Coordinates of C-alpha atoms in Angstrom, one line a residue:
Chain A
M21 CA 101.4 103.0 19.9
T22 CA 98.8 105.2 20.6
R23 CA 99.1 107.9 17.1
T24 CA 96.2 111.0 17.3
L25 CA 94.3 109.8 14.3
K26 CA 93.8 112.8 11.8
P27 CA 90.7 113.6 10.9
T28 CA 89.2 112.5 7.9
H29 CA 85.2 113.8 7.8
Y30 CA 85.9 115.2 4.4
F31 CA 85.0 112.7 2.6
Q32 CA 82.3 113.1 0.2
K33 CA 80.3 109.8 -0.3
D34 CA 78.6 107.3 -2.7
I35 CA 75.2 106.6 -3.7
S36 CA 74.6 103.4 -5.7
N37 CA 72.1 101.2 -7.6
C38 CA 73.6 98.3 -8.3
G39 CA 73.3 94.5 -8.4
L40 CA 74.9 91.8 -6.1
T41 CA 74.7 88.2 -6.1
G42 CA 76.5 85.3 -4.0
F43 CA 76.0 81.7 -2.4
I44 CA 77.7 79.6 -0.4
S45 CA 78.4 76.2 -0.6
T46 CA 77.4 74.9 3.9
A47 CA 79.2 71.7 3.1
G48 CA 82.5 73.5 2.0
N49 CA 82.5 72.1 -1.8
L50 CA 84.2 74.2 -4.0
V51 CA 82.8 76.2 -6.8
E52 CA 85.1 77.6 -9.6
G53 CA 85.1 81.5 -10.0
S54 CA 83.0 81.1 -13.7
V55 CA 80.0 80.2 -11.4
I56 CA 79.8 83.5 -10.0
I57 CA 80.5 85.7 -13.1
K58 CA 77.5 83.8 -15.5
S59 CA 75.1 84.7 -12.0
I60 CA 76.7 88.4 -11.9
A61 CA 77.3 88.2 -15.6
L62 CA 73.3 88.4 -15.8
M63 CA 72.8 91.7 -13.5
H64 CA 75.1 93.3 -16.3
D65 CA 72.7 96.4 -16.6
R66 CA 72.1 97.0 -13.0
G67 CA 76.3 98.5 -13.0
N68 CA 77.7 101.4 -15.3
G69 CA 80.9 100.0 -15.8
L70 CA 82.4 101.9 -13.0
G71 CA 83.3 99.4 -10.8
G72 CA 82.8 94.9 -10.0
G73 CA 84.5 93.3 -7.2
F74 CA 84.7 90.0 -5.8
A75 CA 84.9 88.2 -2.6
A76 CA 85.7 84.3 -2.1
Y77 CA 86.7 81.3 0.8
G78 CA 88.9 78.7 0.7
I79 CA 90.9 80.3 -2.3
Y80 CA 94.5 80.1 -1.0
P81 CA 93.9 76.3 1.7
E82 CA 98.2 75.9 0.8
Y83 CA 98.2 79.2 3.2
K84 CA 95.3 78.2 5.3
E85 CA 96.9 79.3 8.5
F86 CA 98.1 82.7 6.9
Y87 CA 96.2 86.1 6.6
A88 CA 96.8 86.3 2.7
F89 CA 96.6 90.4 2.4
H90 CA 96.1 91.5 -1.5
L91 CA 97.7 94.1 -1.8
M92 CA 96.3 97.9 -4.8
Y93 CA 99.7 99.5 -5.2
E94 CA 98.5 102.9 -7.2
N95 CA 102.4 104.1 -7.9
G96 CA 106.0 102.7 -7.6
M97 CA 106.5 104.7 -3.6
A98 CA 103.8 103.2 -2.6
L99 CA 104.7 99.7 -3.2
Q100 CA 108.0 100.8 -2.0
L101 CA 107.1 102.0 1.5
T102 CA 104.3 99.4 2.5
E103 CA 107.2 96.2 1.6
E104 CA 109.0 98.0 3.5
Y105 CA 106.2 98.4 6.3
L106 CA 105.1 94.4 5.6
E107 CA 109.1 93.7 6.3
R108 CA 109.0 94.9 9.3
H109 CA 106.2 93.8 10.5
F110 CA 105.0 90.2 9.3
Y111 CA 106.9 87.3 9.1
I112 CA 105.6 86.7 5.4
E113 CA 105.1 83.0 3.9
H114 CA 104.9 83.7 0.4
Y115 CA 104.4 87.0 -2.0
E116 CA 104.0 87.2 -5.8
D117 CA 101.7 89.3 -8.2
I118 CA 98.6 88.9 -8.2
P119 CA 97.9 87.1 -11.5
T120 CA 95.7 88.9 -14.2
R121 CA 95.5 89.4 -17.4
R122 CA 95.7 91.9 -19.6
T123 CA 92.1 93.1 -21.5
P124 CA 91.0 96.5 -23.2
A125 CA 88.0 96.5 -20.8
I126 CA 90.7 97.4 -18.0
A127 CA 92.7 100.5 -18.9
N128 CA 95.3 101.5 -16.7
P129 CA 95.0 99.3 -14.3
P130 CA 96.8 99.4 -10.8
A131 CA 99.3 96.7 -10.0
F132 CA 98.7 93.7 -7.9
K133 CA 100.2 91.9 -5.7
R134 CA 99.8 89.6 -2.3
Y135 CA 100.9 88.5 0.4
F136 CA 100.8 85.7 3.2
V137 CA 101.5 87.0 6.2
K138 CA 101.7 86.2 10.1
P139 CA 103.0 89.5 12.4
L140 CA 106.0 89.3 14.0
Q141 CA 107.3 88.8 17.8
T142 CA 108.9 92.6 17.3
A143 CA 108.6 94.3 20.6
E144 CA 105.6 96.5 19.2
Y145 CA 103.5 93.2 18.5
K146 CA 104.6 92.0 22.4
E147 CA 103.6 95.9 24.1
A148 CA 100.4 95.4 22.2
V149 CA 99.6 91.7 23.5
E150 CA 101.1 91.4 26.6
F151 CA 99.9 95.6 27.8
Q152 CA 97.2 95.8 25.6
N153 CA 94.9 93.2 25.2
M154 CA 95.5 92.7 21.8
T155 CA 94.4 90.0 19.7
D156 CA 96.4 89.2 16.1
E157 CA 93.3 89.9 14.4
D158 CA 93.2 93.5 16.3
V159 CA 97.2 94.0 15.5
I160 CA 95.9 93.0 11.4
V161 CA 93.3 95.6 11.9
R162 CA 95.8 98.6 12.7
H163 CA 97.4 97.2 10.0
V164 CA 95.1 97.8 7.7
M165 CA 94.1 101.0 8.9
L166 CA 97.8 102.2 8.7
I167 CA 98.2 101.6 5.7
N168 CA 95.5 102.5 4.1
N169 CA 95.7 105.1 5.8
E170 CA 99.7 106.4 5.4
I171 CA 101.2 105.2 2.7
E172 CA 99.6 107.3 -0.3
G173 CA 98.8 105.1 -2.8
S174 CA 98.9 101.9 -0.9
F175 CA 94.8 99.9 -0.4
V176 CA 94.6 97.0 1.6
V177 CA 91.8 95.0 -0.8
S178 CA 91.7 91.9 1.8
S179 CA 93.4 90.8 4.6
G180 CA 91.6 87.5 6.1
K181 CA 92.6 84.6 5.8
N182 CA 92.0 81.7 3.1
M183 CA 90.0 84.5 0.8
G184 CA 90.4 86.9 -1.4
A185 CA 88.7 90.1 -2.7
F186 CA 89.8 91.1 -6.2
K187 CA 87.7 94.6 -7.1
G188 CA 88.7 97.5 -10.0
V189 CA 86.8 100.0 -12.5
G190 CA 85.1 97.8 -14.8
Y191 CA 82.1 95.5 -15.3
P192 CA 81.8 92.6 -13.2
E193 CA 82.7 90.5 -15.8
E194 CA 85.6 92.3 -17.1
I195 CA 86.8 92.8 -13.3
A196 CA 87.2 89.0 -13.3
D197 CA 88.5 88.3 -17.1
F198 CA 91.3 90.7 -15.6
F199 CA 91.9 88.9 -12.4
R200 CA 91.4 85.5 -13.9
L201 CA 88.8 84.2 -11.7
E202 CA 87.4 81.3 -13.5
E203 CA 91.3 80.0 -12.2
Y204 CA 90.5 79.9 -8.4
Q205 CA 88.2 77.6 -6.4
G206 CA 86.1 78.6 -3.1
Y207 CA 83.0 77.3 -1.0
I208 CA 81.5 81.5 -1.1
W209 CA 81.6 83.6 -3.3
T210 CA 79.4 87.3 -3.4
A211 CA 80.1 90.0 -6.5
H212 CA 79.4 93.1 -7.5
N213 CA 78.4 95.1 -10.1
R214 CA 78.5 99.0 -9.2
F215 CA 76.8 101.5 -10.5
P216 CA 78.2 105.1 -8.3
T217 CA 75.8 108.6 -9.3
N218 CA 77.5 110.5 -6.8
T219 CA 81.5 110.3 -7.0
P220 CA 83.5 108.8 -9.6
G221 CA 84.3 105.1 -9.8
W222 CA 88.2 104.0 -8.5
W223 CA 90.0 101.0 -7.8
G224 CA 89.6 101.3 -4.3
G225 CA 85.9 102.3 -3.9
A226 CA 84.6 99.2 -5.7
H227 CA 82.9 96.7 -3.7
P228 CA 83.4 94.7 -2.1
F229 CA 84.5 96.5 1.2
T230 CA 86.8 93.9 3.5
L231 CA 88.7 93.5 7.2
L232 CA 90.3 90.7 8.3
D233 CA 88.1 87.9 6.3
W234 CA 84.6 90.0 6.2
S235 CA 83.8 91.0 3.3
I236 CA 80.7 93.6 2.0
V237 CA 78.9 93.9 -1.2
H238 CA 75.9 96.3 -1.0
N239 CA 72.7 97.6 -3.4
G240 CA 72.3 100.9 -1.5
E241 CA 73.5 104.3 0.2
I242 CA 74.0 104.7 3.4
S243 CA 72.5 107.5 4.3
S244 CA 73.5 108.0 8.2
Y245 CA 77.6 107.1 6.4
G246 CA 78.0 110.2 8.9
I247 CA 77.4 109.6 12.7
N248 CA 78.5 105.5 11.5
K249 CA 81.9 106.9 10.5
R250 CA 82.7 108.6 13.9
Y251 CA 81.1 106.4 15.7
L252 CA 83.9 103.4 14.6
E253 CA 87.2 106.0 14.5
M254 CA 85.8 106.0 18.4
Y255 CA 87.2 102.4 17.6
G256 CA 89.8 103.3 15.4
Y257 CA 88.9 102.1 12.7
L258 CA 89.2 104.7 10.0
C259 CA 87.0 105.6 6.8
T260 CA 90.0 106.0 4.1
M261 CA 87.9 104.1 1.0
L262 CA 85.6 107.1 -0.3
T263 CA 82.3 105.2 -0.1
D264 CA 79.4 104.4 2.2
T265 CA 80.0 101.0 2.1
E266 CA 83.3 100.9 4.4
V267 CA 81.7 101.7 7.4
V268 CA 79.0 98.3 7.1
A269 CA 82.6 96.3 7.4
Y270 CA 83.8 97.6 10.2
T271 CA 80.9 97.2 12.2
L272 CA 80.8 93.4 12.0
D273 CA 83.9 94.2 13.0
L274 CA 83.4 95.3 15.7
L275 CA 79.7 94.1 17.5
I276 CA 80.8 90.8 16.3
R277 CA 84.2 90.6 16.6
K278 CA 85.3 92.5 19.1
H279 CA 82.1 93.1 20.5
G280 CA 80.8 88.8 20.8
L281 CA 77.2 89.7 19.4
T282 CA 75.8 87.2 17.4
P283 CA 75.0 87.7 13.5
E284 CA 71.4 87.8 14.4
L285 CA 72.3 91.1 17.4
A286 CA 74.0 92.4 14.8
S287 CA 71.9 92.5 12.1
L288 CA 69.4 93.9 15.4
A289 CA 71.5 96.5 15.4
M290 CA 71.9 97.3 11.5
A291 CA 68.7 97.5 10.2
S292 CA 66.4 98.1 14.3
P293 CA 63.3 97.6 13.9
F294 CA 61.2 101.0 15.0
W295 CA 59.9 101.9 18.1
D296 CA 56.1 101.2 17.6
I297 CA 57.3 97.6 16.5
I298 CA 60.0 97.4 19.3
D299 CA 57.3 98.2 21.9
A300 CA 54.7 96.4 20.9
L301 CA 56.9 92.7 20.9
P302 CA 56.8 90.2 23.7
E303 CA 58.1 92.2 26.7
D304 CA 61.9 90.0 26.8
E305 CA 62.1 90.6 23.4
R306 CA 61.4 94.4 23.6
Q307 CA 63.5 94.5 26.4
L308 CA 66.8 93.0 23.8
L309 CA 65.6 95.3 21.4
T310 CA 65.5 98.5 23.1
A311 CA 68.7 97.3 24.6
I312 CA 70.5 97.1 21.2
R313 CA 69.2 100.2 19.6
Q314 CA 70.4 102.6 22.2
C315 CA 73.6 100.9 23.1
Y316 CA 74.1 100.9 19.4
G317 CA 72.4 103.6 17.9
S318 CA 75.3 105.1 16.5
A319 CA 75.2 101.5 14.7
L320 CA 72.1 101.9 12.3
L321 CA 72.8 101.9 9.0
N322 CA 69.8 104.4 7.7
G323 CA 69.1 104.4 4.4
P324 CA 67.9 101.6 1.5
F325 CA 70.3 98.7 1.5
A326 CA 70.4 95.3 0.4
I327 CA 73.7 93.9 1.7
L328 CA 75.8 90.0 1.7
F329 CA 78.6 90.3 4.3
A330 CA 81.0 86.8 4.5
S331 CA 83.2 85.5 6.1
N332 CA 85.1 81.8 7.3
E333 CA 82.1 81.5 8.7
G334 CA 79.2 81.3 5.9
L335 CA 77.1 84.3 4.5
I336 CA 74.1 86.5 5.8
G337 CA 71.9 89.0 3.7
L338 CA 70.5 91.7 5.1
N339 CA 68.1 94.4 3.6
D340 CA 67.4 97.7 5.2
R341 CA 63.6 97.3 7.8
V342 CA 61.8 98.9 4.8
K343 CA 63.6 97.1 2.1
L344 CA 64.1 99.1 -0.3
R345 CA 66.3 97.4 -2.2
P346 CA 65.7 94.3 -3.7
L347 CA 67.5 90.8 -2.1
V348 CA 65.9 86.9 -3.1
C349 CA 67.0 84.0 -2.4
A350 CA 67.0 80.7 -2.8
T351 CA 68.0 77.1 -1.2
K352 CA 69.5 73.7 -3.5
D353 CA 70.6 71.3 -1.2
D354 CA 74.3 72.4 0.5
F355 CA 73.9 75.6 -1.7
V356 CA 72.2 78.6 -0.4
Y357 CA 71.9 81.2 -2.7
M358 CA 71.6 85.0 -2.1
A359 CA 71.2 87.4 -4.9
S360 CA 69.3 91.3 -6.5
E361 CA 67.7 89.5 -8.9
E362 CA 65.1 85.7 -9.5
A363 CA 67.2 85.2 -12.3
A364 CA 70.7 86.3 -11.5
I365 CA 70.2 83.2 -9.4
R366 CA 67.9 80.4 -12.1
E367 CA 71.3 81.4 -13.8
I368 CA 73.5 78.8 -11.8
C369 CA 70.5 77.6 -10.0
P370 CA 67.8 76.6 -12.6
K371 CA 66.0 74.4 -10.1
P372 CA 66.3 75.5 -6.5
D373 CA 64.2 73.9 -4.0
K374 CA 62.7 77.0 -2.3
V375 CA 62.8 81.5 -3.7
W376 CA 62.2 83.3 -1.0
A377 CA 62.2 87.3 -0.4
P378 CA 63.0 88.3 3.1
R379 CA 61.4 90.7 5.0
G380 CA 63.3 93.6 5.6
G381 CA 65.6 93.7 8.6
E382 CA 65.7 89.9 8.6
P383 CA 68.9 89.2 8.2
V384 CA 69.2 85.2 6.2
I385 CA 71.8 82.8 7.7
A386 CA 73.8 80.6 6.3
K387 CA 77.1 79.6 7.9
M388 CA 79.6 76.5 7.0
N389 CA 78.3 73.3 8.9
P390 CA 81.1 72.9 11.2
G391 CA 84.7 71.7 10.5
V392 CA 84.7 71.6 6.6
A393 CA 86.2 74.9 5.9
Chain B
M29 CA 55.2 82.1 -32.7
K30 CA 57.9 80.8 -30.6
I31 CA 60.8 82.5 -29.2
D32 CA 63.7 81.2 -28.0
A33 CA 65.0 83.7 -25.3
Q34 CA 67.8 81.7 -24.3
G35 CA 70.9 83.8 -24.1
L36 CA 69.2 86.4 -26.0
Y37 CA 69.8 90.8 -24.6
Y38 CA 66.7 92.3 -23.2
R39 CA 67.0 94.7 -26.1
D40 CA 67.4 91.7 -28.6
L41 CA 64.2 89.5 -27.1
N42 CA 62.1 92.9 -27.0
Q43 CA 62.1 93.4 -30.5
K44 CA 61.7 90.4 -31.4
I45 CA 58.3 91.2 -30.0
R46 CA 57.1 94.4 -30.9
E47 CA 58.4 92.8 -34.6
A48 CA 55.7 90.3 -34.2
V49 CA 53.3 91.9 -32.7
A50 CA 53.5 94.5 -35.6
E51 CA 53.3 91.7 -38.2
G52 CA 49.9 90.4 -36.5
A53 CA 50.4 87.8 -34.3
T54 CA 48.0 87.3 -32.0
E55 CA 50.3 84.6 -29.7
I56 CA 53.5 84.8 -28.6
V57 CA 55.6 81.5 -27.0
L58 CA 59.0 82.9 -24.7
D59 CA 60.6 79.9 -24.3
N60 CA 63.9 79.6 -21.4
V61 CA 63.1 83.2 -20.4
N62 CA 65.7 84.4 -17.7
G63 CA 65.9 87.9 -16.0
Q64 CA 64.9 90.1 -19.2
Y65 CA 63.4 93.1 -18.1
F66 CA 60.9 95.4 -20.1
I67 CA 58.7 92.2 -21.4
G68 CA 55.0 93.4 -23.1
D69 CA 56.1 96.9 -22.2
G70 CA 53.6 99.5 -24.0
I71 CA 52.3 96.8 -26.8
N72 CA 48.7 98.0 -27.2
K73 CA 47.9 94.9 -29.1
P74 CA 45.3 92.3 -28.1
V75 CA 48.0 89.6 -27.9
T76 CA 48.8 86.5 -25.2
I77 CA 52.5 86.8 -24.9
T78 CA 53.9 83.7 -22.8
V79 CA 56.7 83.4 -20.8
N80 CA 58.7 80.0 -19.7
G81 CA 61.3 81.1 -17.8
V82 CA 61.5 83.9 -14.7
P83 CA 61.3 87.3 -16.7
G84 CA 62.6 90.3 -15.5
N85 CA 62.1 93.5 -13.5
D86 CA 59.4 96.2 -15.5
L87 CA 57.0 93.3 -16.3
A88 CA 54.0 95.2 -19.3
A89 CA 55.3 98.4 -17.8
F90 CA 53.1 101.3 -19.6
M91 CA 50.8 97.2 -21.5
N92 CA 48.1 98.9 -22.8
G93 CA 45.5 95.4 -24.2
A94 CA 47.8 92.6 -24.4
T95 CA 47.6 89.4 -21.9
I96 CA 51.2 88.1 -20.4
I97 CA 51.7 84.8 -18.7
V98 CA 54.5 83.3 -16.8
N99 CA 54.2 80.2 -15.9
E100 CA 57.3 80.8 -12.8
N101 CA 57.7 83.4 -10.7
A102 CA 58.1 87.0 -11.7
Q103 CA 60.2 89.9 -9.9
D104 CA 59.8 93.3 -9.4
N105 CA 57.7 96.6 -11.0
I106 CA 55.0 94.6 -12.7
G107 CA 52.2 96.1 -13.8
N108 CA 53.8 99.9 -13.4
T109 CA 51.2 102.5 -15.5
M110 CA 49.9 99.6 -17.0
N111 CA 46.4 100.8 -19.1
A112 CA 44.7 97.9 -20.2
G113 CA 45.2 94.0 -20.3
K114 CA 46.1 91.5 -18.3
V115 CA 49.3 89.8 -16.1
I116 CA 48.9 86.5 -14.6
V117 CA 51.9 84.7 -13.1
H118 CA 51.4 81.4 -12.1
G119 CA 53.9 81.7 -9.3
H120 CA 55.4 84.3 -6.9
A121 CA 56.1 88.0 -7.5
G122 CA 58.5 91.4 -6.7
D123 CA 58.1 95.0 -5.1
V124 CA 56.4 96.9 -6.4
L125 CA 53.5 96.2 -8.4
G126 CA 51.0 98.0 -9.9
Y127 CA 52.6 101.0 -9.4
G128 CA 50.5 104.2 -10.4
M129 CA 48.8 101.3 -12.7
R130 CA 45.1 102.5 -13.5
G131 CA 43.0 99.5 -15.4
G132 CA 43.6 96.6 -16.4
R133 CA 44.5 93.0 -14.3
V134 CA 47.3 91.9 -12.5
H135 CA 46.9 87.9 -11.1
I136 CA 49.6 86.8 -8.5
R137 CA 49.2 83.2 -7.2
K138 CA 51.3 83.4 -4.8
D139 CA 53.0 86.0 -2.2
V140 CA 54.0 89.1 -3.4
G141 CA 56.5 91.5 -1.7
Y142 CA 56.6 95.2 -0.9
R143 CA 54.7 98.3 -1.8
V144 CA 52.3 96.1 -4.0
G145 CA 49.5 98.6 -5.0
I146 CA 51.5 101.3 -4.8
H147 CA 49.5 104.5 -5.9
M148 CA 47.4 102.2 -8.2
K149 CA 44.6 104.9 -9.4
S150 CA 40.9 104.7 -11.5
Y151 CA 39.3 107.1 -13.4
E152 CA 35.5 106.3 -14.8
S153 CA 35.1 103.0 -15.7
N154 CA 38.6 102.2 -15.7
K155 CA 39.9 100.8 -12.9
P156 CA 42.6 97.9 -11.8
V157 CA 42.1 95.7 -10.5
L158 CA 45.5 93.5 -8.5
I159 CA 45.1 90.0 -6.4
A160 CA 47.8 88.2 -4.1
G161 CA 46.3 84.8 -3.7
G162 CA 49.2 84.5 -1.0
K163 CA 50.9 86.9 1.3
A164 CA 52.4 90.0 0.8
G165 CA 54.8 92.2 2.6
D166 CA 55.4 95.4 4.3
F167 CA 53.6 98.9 3.2
F168 CA 50.4 97.0 0.6
G169 CA 48.2 99.3 -1.2
E170 CA 50.2 102.7 0.2
Y171 CA 49.4 106.0 -1.5
M172 CA 46.3 104.0 -3.4
A173 CA 44.3 106.5 -4.4
G174 CA 42.1 104.2 -6.9
G175 CA 41.5 100.5 -8.1
V176 CA 40.6 97.4 -6.8
L177 CA 43.6 95.1 -3.9
I178 CA 42.6 91.5 -3.7
L179 CA 45.1 89.8 -0.8
L180 CA 43.7 85.7 -0.3
D181 CA 46.8 84.6 1.9
M182 CA 45.8 80.6 0.3
F183 CA 48.5 79.4 -1.6
S184 CA 52.5 80.5 -0.1
D185 CA 55.1 79.3 0.1
E186 CA 55.8 80.2 3.3
P187 CA 52.9 79.4 5.2
E188 CA 54.7 80.6 8.6
K189 CA 54.9 84.1 7.8
P190 CA 51.9 86.6 8.4
K191 CA 49.1 87.8 5.9
H192 CA 50.6 91.0 5.3
G193 CA 53.1 93.2 6.6
F194 CA 53.1 96.5 8.5
R195 CA 51.8 99.8 7.4
F196 CA 49.1 98.9 6.0
G197 CA 47.4 101.4 3.3
T198 CA 50.1 104.2 4.4
G199 CA 48.8 107.1 3.1
M200 CA 45.3 104.9 0.9
H201 CA 43.0 108.3 -0.1
G202 CA 40.8 106.5 -2.4
G203 CA 40.5 103.0 -4.0
T204 CA 39.5 99.7 -1.7
I205 CA 41.3 96.8 -0.5
F206 CA 39.9 93.2 0.1
V207 CA 41.0 91.0 2.6
R208 CA 40.2 87.2 2.8
G209 CA 39.9 86.5 6.7
G210 CA 40.6 89.6 8.3
V211 CA 43.8 91.7 9.0
D212 CA 46.2 92.7 11.5
E213 CA 45.0 95.8 12.7
R214 CA 47.5 96.7 14.4
K215 CA 49.2 96.8 11.4
L216 CA 47.0 99.0 9.5
S217 CA 48.7 102.5 9.2
Q218 CA 46.2 105.3 10.3
E219 CA 44.6 106.5 7.1
V220 CA 42.8 103.7 6.5
G221 CA 39.9 101.7 8.2
V222 CA 38.4 98.5 8.3
F223 CA 34.4 98.0 7.3
E224 CA 32.3 95.1 5.9
L225 CA 31.1 94.5 2.9
T226 CA 27.8 95.3 1.3
D227 CA 25.7 93.3 -0.9
E228 CA 27.5 95.4 -4.0
D229 CA 30.8 95.1 -3.1
R230 CA 30.3 91.3 -2.6
Q231 CA 29.0 91.2 -6.5
E232 CA 31.7 93.3 -7.5
L233 CA 33.9 91.1 -5.2
E234 CA 32.4 87.7 -7.4
G235 CA 33.1 88.3 -10.1
Y236 CA 37.5 89.6 -9.4
L237 CA 37.2 87.0 -7.6
R238 CA 35.8 84.2 -10.5
E239 CA 38.2 85.4 -13.4
Y240 CA 41.2 84.9 -11.1
C241 CA 39.7 81.7 -10.4
N242 CA 39.4 80.8 -14.1
D243 CA 43.2 81.9 -14.1
F244 CA 44.2 79.8 -12.1
D245 CA 42.0 76.8 -12.0
I246 CA 41.0 77.3 -8.9
D247 CA 37.5 76.4 -6.8
Y248 CA 35.8 79.6 -6.1
A249 CA 34.0 77.8 -3.4
G250 CA 36.7 77.3 -1.6
V251 CA 37.6 81.3 -1.9
A252 CA 34.7 82.6 -1.3
K253 CA 33.8 80.0 1.7
E254 CA 36.0 83.0 3.9
E255 CA 34.6 86.4 5.4
F256 CA 36.4 89.1 3.3
V257 CA 37.0 91.9 5.0
K258 CA 37.0 95.6 3.2
I259 CA 39.3 98.2 3.4
L260 CA 38.5 101.6 3.0
P261 CA 41.4 105.3 3.7
R262 CA 39.3 107.1 6.2
S263 CA 40.6 111.1 4.1
S264 CA 40.4 111.6 0.6
R265 CA 43.1 114.0 1.3
P266 CA 45.4 112.2 4.7
Y267 CA 48.1 114.5 4.8
G268 CA 45.8 118.3 3.8
N269 CA 46.3 119.1 7.2
L270 CA 50.1 117.5 7.8
Y271 CA 51.6 121.1 7.9
C272 CA 49.3 123.5 8.2
P273 CA 45.5 123.0 9.1
M274 CA 43.0 123.9 5.8
P275 CA 39.9 125.5 5.6
R276 CA 37.7 122.2 5.2

């Protein structure tokens, strides 16, 4: 199972000025895709047509025990090699083309398929679980990295249970039309409108970025991409999507799933306060934050950002510590909304109970009520 | 006159506003606004524009003499390089308000975001005034070069939050900030100091506050009940010696 990871340091990163929006029904109420489309479409001008994408949770209840692999194929060889790979390693409960609609706005899309899978009890799997202390999730992560890194033209768009990511080159409302998102219902939705400024937009580079059921949409620029990427590579995460946001998805997986940090502490590691502010805190908090910064210095995200990250557990919004990108939140009954602009929330929730702008570095955490999803 | 902005693209809405202003309208009411950018930008006639709904970013940029009344919350970048006129927001507002503003008034009833009053400036009698009735985020008065910033901490949706954020007055080298009820000195930047008001200050401040109270129908006596402090830059060239000491 040991493999030499090939160096991937030659990738350029991308800087973007984008729009994002998302919401969660903490009571698990299902909402049609048309709602999130309306919200992101209001911020049409925050993007430039070179990337749009969505993450949706609760959309595959009939396969909720299976990992839902959304695959993107740039060519037939990629498809063939990937399907052979999947058959070798997974029990595939069901697979199909991801339904799309031909639309003039979307030229030359790659092929999309989805597979609902569980790892097969192969000798390799047993070795991983019994002798390397790996969990099913670890096994999935390793397969995702391998497909992305080693099968040319094949990319795992998402790999979590009961969720999926839909993304590509176009404005988000065009991507939604292409993927027929109005046909899905979910209890968490996030959306992204991309404005890439350093690298050309490509289908894999659109947001969200995902791993297992983590999904990230991001507005900003992660200047610490290089150090974050090298740090993650030590733990077997390979950055293959040519853009900075990818590191956030893998960092969350490492900090929360692997190291057992709470989402609050993981947020403090990624957007930790400045030293002078830490030093002025009460002693117990000072010690905690000092330890977090010392331990996770390489997970610190530098540069301006507003991000939304979601999982089946809930939705979290986070700004960089000096708030160089906008983020507004609102609540209404069992719903929590987060977006780049208040108007994007008002578009789908005209009379929120509360609207506020979170402070830089202060995560806004909306968890699903226990037992509803 | 009334314009229904429901579903109108920002460019079309602003076109209609400009046409109305050119035809001599003095009162324009915009209904069902939601997120349209650039409302009131560059308008140089004394027209009053009332916004019902949440206007988009860059409200009143380069505005020169018009009045905008927002009956809801507003977003980021209000009054960028504004020269004259007034913006009244009855809810809260976002980040980077009054960027490089050089005249006129921005009156926000509730909380404001980060970098409010960034690089405001004044020249002779042209003196911008920005008043926030609630709380403020970090970098209040960043790089401020002139004009007046006032923070009241009276009307907030989040009473549990601190009055103002960190890095207060970073790079400030001109202008004046008045804060009702004092500041948290640990959060001030090194470039600024806290001073008591002089009699002239009190007189000047009263004028600004009475106008503010009038706009929002607030009792002035309640605002004046609490003492204010004045924040001034310690130097007009805070970074003059950053790279190499300069001759005085």
